Short mmCIF file of C-alpha atoms in Angstrom, two decimals:
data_model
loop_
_atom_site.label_atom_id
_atom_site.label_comp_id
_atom_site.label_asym_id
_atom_site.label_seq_id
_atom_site.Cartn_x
_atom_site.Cartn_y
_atom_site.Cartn_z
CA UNK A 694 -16.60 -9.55 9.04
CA UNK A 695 -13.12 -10.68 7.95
CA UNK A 696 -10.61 -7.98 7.55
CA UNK A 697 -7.18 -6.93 9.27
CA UNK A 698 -6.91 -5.32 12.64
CA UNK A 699 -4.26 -2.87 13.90
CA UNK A 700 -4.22 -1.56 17.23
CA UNK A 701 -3.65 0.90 18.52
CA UNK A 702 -5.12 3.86 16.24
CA UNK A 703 -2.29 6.01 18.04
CA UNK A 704 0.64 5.52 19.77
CA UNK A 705 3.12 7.84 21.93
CA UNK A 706 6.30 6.70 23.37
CA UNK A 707 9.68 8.34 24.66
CA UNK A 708 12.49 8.18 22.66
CA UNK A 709 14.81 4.95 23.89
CA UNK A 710 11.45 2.53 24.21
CA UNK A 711 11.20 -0.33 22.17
CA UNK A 712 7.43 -0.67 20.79
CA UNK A 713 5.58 -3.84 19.26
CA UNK A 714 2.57 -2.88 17.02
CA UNK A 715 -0.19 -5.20 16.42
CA UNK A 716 -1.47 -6.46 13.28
CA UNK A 717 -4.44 -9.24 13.40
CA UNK A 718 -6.43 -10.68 10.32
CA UNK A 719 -9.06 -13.12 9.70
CA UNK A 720 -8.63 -13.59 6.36
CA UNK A 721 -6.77 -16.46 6.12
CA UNK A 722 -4.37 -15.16 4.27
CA UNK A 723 -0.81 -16.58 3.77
CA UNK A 724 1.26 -13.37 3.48
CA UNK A 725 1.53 -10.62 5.46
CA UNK A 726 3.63 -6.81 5.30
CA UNK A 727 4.51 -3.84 6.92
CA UNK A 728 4.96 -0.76 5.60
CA UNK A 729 6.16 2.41 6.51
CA UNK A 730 4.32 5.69 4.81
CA UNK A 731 6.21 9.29 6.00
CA UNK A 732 4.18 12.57 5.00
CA UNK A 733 3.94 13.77 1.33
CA UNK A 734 5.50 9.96 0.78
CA UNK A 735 4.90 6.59 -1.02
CA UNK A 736 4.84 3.20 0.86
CA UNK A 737 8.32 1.56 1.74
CA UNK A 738 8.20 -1.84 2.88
CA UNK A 739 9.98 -3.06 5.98
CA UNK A 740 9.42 -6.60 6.51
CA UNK A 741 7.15 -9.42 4.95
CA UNK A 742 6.47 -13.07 5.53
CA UNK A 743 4.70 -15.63 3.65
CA UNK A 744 4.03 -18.70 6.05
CA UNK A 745 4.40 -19.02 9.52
CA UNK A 746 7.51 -18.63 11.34
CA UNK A 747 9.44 -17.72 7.91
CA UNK A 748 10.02 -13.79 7.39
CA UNK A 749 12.10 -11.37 4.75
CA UNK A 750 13.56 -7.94 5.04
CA UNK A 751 12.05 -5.73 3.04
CA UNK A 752 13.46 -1.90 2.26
CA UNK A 753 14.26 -0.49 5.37
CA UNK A 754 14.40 -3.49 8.00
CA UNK A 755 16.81 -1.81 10.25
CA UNK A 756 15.26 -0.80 13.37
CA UNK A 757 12.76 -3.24 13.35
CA UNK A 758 12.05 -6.80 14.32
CA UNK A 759 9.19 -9.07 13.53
CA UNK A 760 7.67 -12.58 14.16
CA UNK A 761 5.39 -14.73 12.64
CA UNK A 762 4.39 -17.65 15.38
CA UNK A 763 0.88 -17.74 14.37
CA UNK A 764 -1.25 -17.11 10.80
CA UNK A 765 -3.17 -14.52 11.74
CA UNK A 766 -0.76 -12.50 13.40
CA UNK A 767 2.48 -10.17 12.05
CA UNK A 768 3.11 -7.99 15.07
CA UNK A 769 6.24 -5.32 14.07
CA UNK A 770 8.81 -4.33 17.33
CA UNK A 771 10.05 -0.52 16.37
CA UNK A 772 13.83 -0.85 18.44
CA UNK A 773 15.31 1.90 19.87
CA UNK A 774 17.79 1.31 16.80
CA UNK A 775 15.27 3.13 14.27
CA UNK A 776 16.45 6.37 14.34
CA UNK A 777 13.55 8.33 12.84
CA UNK A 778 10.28 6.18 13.73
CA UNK A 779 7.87 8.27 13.98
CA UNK A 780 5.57 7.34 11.02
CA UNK A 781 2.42 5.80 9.71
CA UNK A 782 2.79 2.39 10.01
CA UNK A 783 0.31 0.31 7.76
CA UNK A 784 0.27 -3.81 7.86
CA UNK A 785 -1.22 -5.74 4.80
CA UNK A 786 -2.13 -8.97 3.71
CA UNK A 787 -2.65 -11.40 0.64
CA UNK A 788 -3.46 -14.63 -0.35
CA UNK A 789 -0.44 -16.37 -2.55
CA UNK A 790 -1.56 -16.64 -5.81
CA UNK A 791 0.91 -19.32 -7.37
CA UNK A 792 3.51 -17.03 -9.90
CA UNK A 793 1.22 -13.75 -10.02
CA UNK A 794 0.79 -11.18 -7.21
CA UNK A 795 -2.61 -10.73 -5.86
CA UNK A 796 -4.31 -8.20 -3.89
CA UNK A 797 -2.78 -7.08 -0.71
CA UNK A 798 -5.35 -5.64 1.61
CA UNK A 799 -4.81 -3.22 4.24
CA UNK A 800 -5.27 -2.35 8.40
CA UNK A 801 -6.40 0.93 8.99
CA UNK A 802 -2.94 1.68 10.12
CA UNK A 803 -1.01 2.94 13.63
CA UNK A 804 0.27 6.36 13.86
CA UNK A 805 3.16 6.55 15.92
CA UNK A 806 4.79 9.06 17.53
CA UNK A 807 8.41 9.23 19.40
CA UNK A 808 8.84 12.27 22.06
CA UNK B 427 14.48 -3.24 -11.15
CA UNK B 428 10.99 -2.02 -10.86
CA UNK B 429 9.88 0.99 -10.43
CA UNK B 430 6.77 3.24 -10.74
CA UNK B 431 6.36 6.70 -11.57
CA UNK B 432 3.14 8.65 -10.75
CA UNK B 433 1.67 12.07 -11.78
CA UNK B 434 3.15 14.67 -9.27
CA UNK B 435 0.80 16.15 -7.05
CA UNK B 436 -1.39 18.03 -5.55
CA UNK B 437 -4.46 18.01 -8.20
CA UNK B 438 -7.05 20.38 -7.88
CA UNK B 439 -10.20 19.79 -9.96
CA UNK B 440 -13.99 21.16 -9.35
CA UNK B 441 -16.57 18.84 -9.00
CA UNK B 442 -17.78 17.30 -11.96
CA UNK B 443 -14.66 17.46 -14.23
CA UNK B 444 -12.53 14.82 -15.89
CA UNK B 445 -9.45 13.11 -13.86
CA UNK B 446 -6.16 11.71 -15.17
CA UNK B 447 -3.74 10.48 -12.92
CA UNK B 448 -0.45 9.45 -15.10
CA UNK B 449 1.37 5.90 -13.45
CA UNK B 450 3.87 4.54 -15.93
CA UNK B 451 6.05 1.70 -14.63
CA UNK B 452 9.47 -0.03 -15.61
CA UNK B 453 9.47 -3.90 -14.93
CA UNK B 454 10.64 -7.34 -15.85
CA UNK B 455 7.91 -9.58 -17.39
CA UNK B 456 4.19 -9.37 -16.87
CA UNK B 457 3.53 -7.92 -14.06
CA UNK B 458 0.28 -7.08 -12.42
CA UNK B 459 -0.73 -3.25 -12.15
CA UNK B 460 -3.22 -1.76 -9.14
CA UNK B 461 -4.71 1.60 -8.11
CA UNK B 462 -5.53 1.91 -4.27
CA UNK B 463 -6.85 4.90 -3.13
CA UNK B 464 -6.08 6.19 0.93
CA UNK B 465 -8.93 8.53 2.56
CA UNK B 466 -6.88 10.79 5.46
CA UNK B 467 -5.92 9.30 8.08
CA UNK B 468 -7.01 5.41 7.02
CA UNK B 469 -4.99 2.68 5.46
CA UNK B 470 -5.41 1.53 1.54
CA UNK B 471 -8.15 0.92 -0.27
CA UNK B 472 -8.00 -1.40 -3.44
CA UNK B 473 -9.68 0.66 -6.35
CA UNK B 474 -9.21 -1.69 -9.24
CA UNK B 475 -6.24 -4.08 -10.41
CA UNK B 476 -5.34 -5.62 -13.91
CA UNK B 477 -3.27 -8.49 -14.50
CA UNK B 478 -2.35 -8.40 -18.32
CA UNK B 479 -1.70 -6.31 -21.12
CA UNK B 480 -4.97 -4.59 -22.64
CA UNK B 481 -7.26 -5.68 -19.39
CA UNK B 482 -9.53 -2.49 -18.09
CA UNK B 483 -9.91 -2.50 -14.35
CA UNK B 484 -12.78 -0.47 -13.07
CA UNK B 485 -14.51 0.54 -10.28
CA UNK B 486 -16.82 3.23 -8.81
CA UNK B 487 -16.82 4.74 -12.26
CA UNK B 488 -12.64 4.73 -12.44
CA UNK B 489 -11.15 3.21 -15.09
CA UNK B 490 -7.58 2.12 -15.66
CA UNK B 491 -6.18 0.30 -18.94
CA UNK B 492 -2.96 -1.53 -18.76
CA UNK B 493 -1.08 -0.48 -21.94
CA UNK B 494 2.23 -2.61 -21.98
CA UNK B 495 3.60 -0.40 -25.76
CA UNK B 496 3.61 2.13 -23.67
CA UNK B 497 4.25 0.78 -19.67
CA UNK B 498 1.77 3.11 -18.60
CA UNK B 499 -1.33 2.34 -16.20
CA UNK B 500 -3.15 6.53 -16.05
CA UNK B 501 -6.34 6.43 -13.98
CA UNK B 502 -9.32 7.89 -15.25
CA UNK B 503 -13.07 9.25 -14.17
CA UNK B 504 -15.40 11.23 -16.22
CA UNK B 505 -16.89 13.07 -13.64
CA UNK B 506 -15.52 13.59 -10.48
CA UNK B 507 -16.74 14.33 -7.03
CA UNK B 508 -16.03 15.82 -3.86
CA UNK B 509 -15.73 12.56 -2.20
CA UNK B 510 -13.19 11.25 -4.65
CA UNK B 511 -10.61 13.29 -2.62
CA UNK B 512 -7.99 11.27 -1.55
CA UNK B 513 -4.68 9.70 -2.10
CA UNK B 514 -4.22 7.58 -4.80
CA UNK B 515 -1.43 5.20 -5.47
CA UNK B 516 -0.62 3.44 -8.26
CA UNK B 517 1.13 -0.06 -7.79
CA UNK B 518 2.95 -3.12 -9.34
CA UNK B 519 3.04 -6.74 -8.92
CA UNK B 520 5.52 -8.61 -10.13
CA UNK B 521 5.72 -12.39 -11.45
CA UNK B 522 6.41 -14.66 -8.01
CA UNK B 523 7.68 -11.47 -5.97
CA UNK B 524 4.45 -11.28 -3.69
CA UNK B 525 5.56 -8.10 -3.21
CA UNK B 526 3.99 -4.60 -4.61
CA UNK B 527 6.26 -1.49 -5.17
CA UNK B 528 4.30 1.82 -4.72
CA UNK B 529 4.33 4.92 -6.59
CA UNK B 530 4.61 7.68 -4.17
CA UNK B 531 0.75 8.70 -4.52
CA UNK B 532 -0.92 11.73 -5.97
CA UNK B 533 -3.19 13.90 -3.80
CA UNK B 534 -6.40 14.81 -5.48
CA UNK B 535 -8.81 17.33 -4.16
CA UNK B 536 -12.30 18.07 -5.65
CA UNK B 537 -13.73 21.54 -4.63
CA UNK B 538 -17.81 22.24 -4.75
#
């Protein structure tokens, strides 16, 4: 079944630890985001890329790092730098659909959490 | 720039009754307008899109109706049920951006 992997489901970590999320899909999709959702609250992006090894801040970058060395893969480093992360992260992706902006489908999410 | 404005929330409806969400937008150009809909605890789930003015989107027996007069996208269902609870965003696309701004969701809960 295609769709978009993120692992893990939850994640703990101490305060001061850099922490690299995962986000796989089999989709074949050009683009791929990260976003950011904090209780009560909408979806703020953080980063995005469209084609390999070529990415764009998005919102609320700082704090974060990404890469895009393969396709299928968008994995999101939360620095030490990000002073509030704890947060629902959610990845997406989307086919590029010439001027108009198409569907962006979405991983099941991490939940993070900084002690 | 763009922007999207949803119904505040909670709603609280009993099973069976008729939903409205409001989502009105402000945007440059045409831009594309989607519903997703988040179950706890789980990412988003498309629920229907339109891509021009007057188009219906609908699925699972919601409706949607992008009315540019009035920048408005409301989500509709005749008859709603308890597993319709969820979060529901409301979304825009705009020309070449490949990016989607978010409305900050409405939660809707459907009692027995």
């Amino acid at each position: 079944d295609g769709g978009i992997t993120q692992s893990p489901k939850y994640l703990f970590r101490k305060e001061g630890q850099n922490v690299t999320l995962s986000c796989e899909q089999n989709l074949n999709h050009d683009a791929m985001y990260w976003y950011r959702q904090d209780p009560g609250q909408g979806l703020r992006l953080i980063y995005y890329s469209q084609i390999v090894n070529d990415f764009q801040k998005g919102d609320i970058a700082e704090g974060y790092s990404v890469s895009r060395e393969k396709k299928e893969s968008f994995p999101l480093t939360v620095t030490s730098a990000q002073k509030n992360p704890t947060a629902f992260y959610l990845c997406a992706s989307s086919p590029i659909a010439g001027i108009y902006t198409d569907t962006q489908y979405f991983g099941p999410g991490t939940r993070l959490t900084v002690l | 720039g763009n922007s999207v404005t949803q119904m505040e929330g909670p709603v609280t409806l009993s099973e069976e009754a008729f939903l409205t969400i409001n989502c009105t937008y402000t945007a440059t150009g045409y831009p594309s307008l989607f519903w997703y809909v988040q179950y706890p605890g789980e990412g988003l789930q498309l629920l229907l899109k339109a891509t021009k003015a007057d188009d219906k989107g609908s699925n699972k027996g919601f409706e949607a109706t992008y009315r540019k007069e009035t920048t408005s996208f409301h989500l509709e269902k005749g008859s709603v049920q308890v597993s319709d609870s969820a979060v529901y965003f409301c979304a825009l696309g705009n020309q070449g951006a490949q990016k989607l701004v978010f409305g900050q969701g409405t939660r809707l809960t459907i009692n027995p």
